[in-house]
GROMACS .gro file of C-alpha atoms in nm:
model
   76
    1MET     CA    1  10.512  15.325   6.968
    2ALA     CA    2  10.828  15.523   7.037
    3GLY     CA    3  11.024  15.272   6.828
    4LEU     CA    4  10.796  15.320   6.528
    5ASN     CA    5  10.822  15.696   6.556
    6GLY     CA    6  11.200  15.669   6.590
    7ILE     CA    7  11.226  15.460   6.274
    8TYR     CA    8  11.008  15.708   6.085
    9TRP     CA    9  11.211  16.014   6.187
   10PHE     CA   10  11.539  15.832   6.121
   11ALA     CA   11  11.421  15.764   5.765
   12MET     CA   12  11.301  16.122   5.726
   13SER     CA   13  11.645  16.254   5.825
   14PHE     CA   14  11.775  16.133   5.488
   15SER     CA   15  11.513  16.329   5.292
   16CYS     CA   16  11.715  16.650   5.323
   17TYR     CA   17  11.971  16.493   5.088
   18GLN     CA   18  11.708  16.411   4.825
   19ALA     CA   19  11.777  16.721   4.614
   20VAL     CA   20  12.151  16.652   4.601
   21TYR     CA   21  12.092  16.290   4.502
   22LEU     CA   22  11.839  16.379   4.232
   23GLN     CA   23  12.070  16.647   4.089
   24ASN     CA   24  12.340  16.384   4.056
   25GLU     CA   25  12.088  16.163   3.876
   26GLY     CA   26  12.025  16.435   3.616
   27PHE     CA   27  11.715  16.618   3.739
   28SER     CA   28  11.697  16.988   3.647
   29ALA     CA   29  11.621  17.263   3.896
   30SER     CA   30  11.267  17.307   3.760
   31GLN     CA   31  11.198  16.934   3.791
   32LEU     CA   32  11.323  16.938   4.151
   33GLY     CA   33  11.099  17.235   4.228
   34LEU     CA   34  10.797  17.061   4.079
   35LEU     CA   35  10.874  16.740   4.267
   36ASN     CA   36  10.906  16.926   4.598
   37ALA     CA   37  10.584  17.117   4.536
   38LEU     CA   38  10.394  16.796   4.459
   39ALA     CA   39  10.537  16.625   4.767
   40SER     CA   40  10.424  16.918   4.984
   41ALA     CA   41  10.075  16.916   4.834
   42VAL     CA   42  10.038  16.543   4.893
   43ALA     CA   43  10.163  16.582   5.251
   44ILE     CA   44   9.909  16.857   5.326
   45ALA     CA   45   9.623  16.655   5.178
   46SER     CA   46   9.725  16.333   5.353
   47VAL     CA   47   9.746  16.496   5.696
   48SER     CA   48   9.391  16.621   5.657
   49PHE     CA   49   9.266  16.287   5.525
   50TRP     CA   50   9.426  16.072   5.797
   51GLY     CA   51   9.315  16.320   6.062
   52MET     CA   52   8.953  16.276   5.954
   53ILE     CA   53   8.992  15.897   5.951
   54SER     CA   54   9.144  15.890   6.300
   55ASP     CA   55   8.862  16.113   6.429
   56LYS     CA   56   8.604  15.869   6.289
   57ILE     CA   57   8.781  15.566   6.436
   58GLY     CA   58   8.863  15.746   6.760
   59SER     CA   59   9.223  15.627   6.783
   60VAL     CA   60   9.527  15.814   6.657
   61LYS     CA   61   9.756  15.532   6.768
   62ARG     CA   62   9.586  15.269   6.551
   63ILE     CA   63   9.601  15.495   6.244
   64LEU     CA   64   9.968  15.577   6.304
   65VAL     CA   65  10.063  15.211   6.336
   66MET     CA   66   9.860  15.126   6.025
   67ILE     CA   67  10.025  15.400   5.817
   68LEU     CA   68  10.376  15.314   5.933
   69THR     CA   69  10.332  14.943   5.862
   70TRP     CA   70  10.179  15.024   5.523
   71VAL     CA   71  10.473  15.247   5.431
   72TRP     CA   72  10.716  14.983   5.560
   73ASP     CA   73  10.570  14.732   5.309
   74PHE     CA   74  10.658  14.960   5.017
   75MET     CA   75  11.020  15.015   5.116
   76PRO     CA   76  11.267  14.828   4.894
   0.00000   0.00000   0.00000
């Protein structure tokens, strides 16, 4: 479990460079602001959703492993 969390936070450490990368790719400041706002809204909604699911199942660990393996499948 600690390994999965470590991999997740390692990947998240690169997200702080997302704005710099997207500016180099030609995104404007307003597009970056909109993208960050949408990402925050999705994050807030998903935390609530997965919290309700884990309460119904009764296991936070199973939900966390399921989400991390699901996200891992979509990585290039």
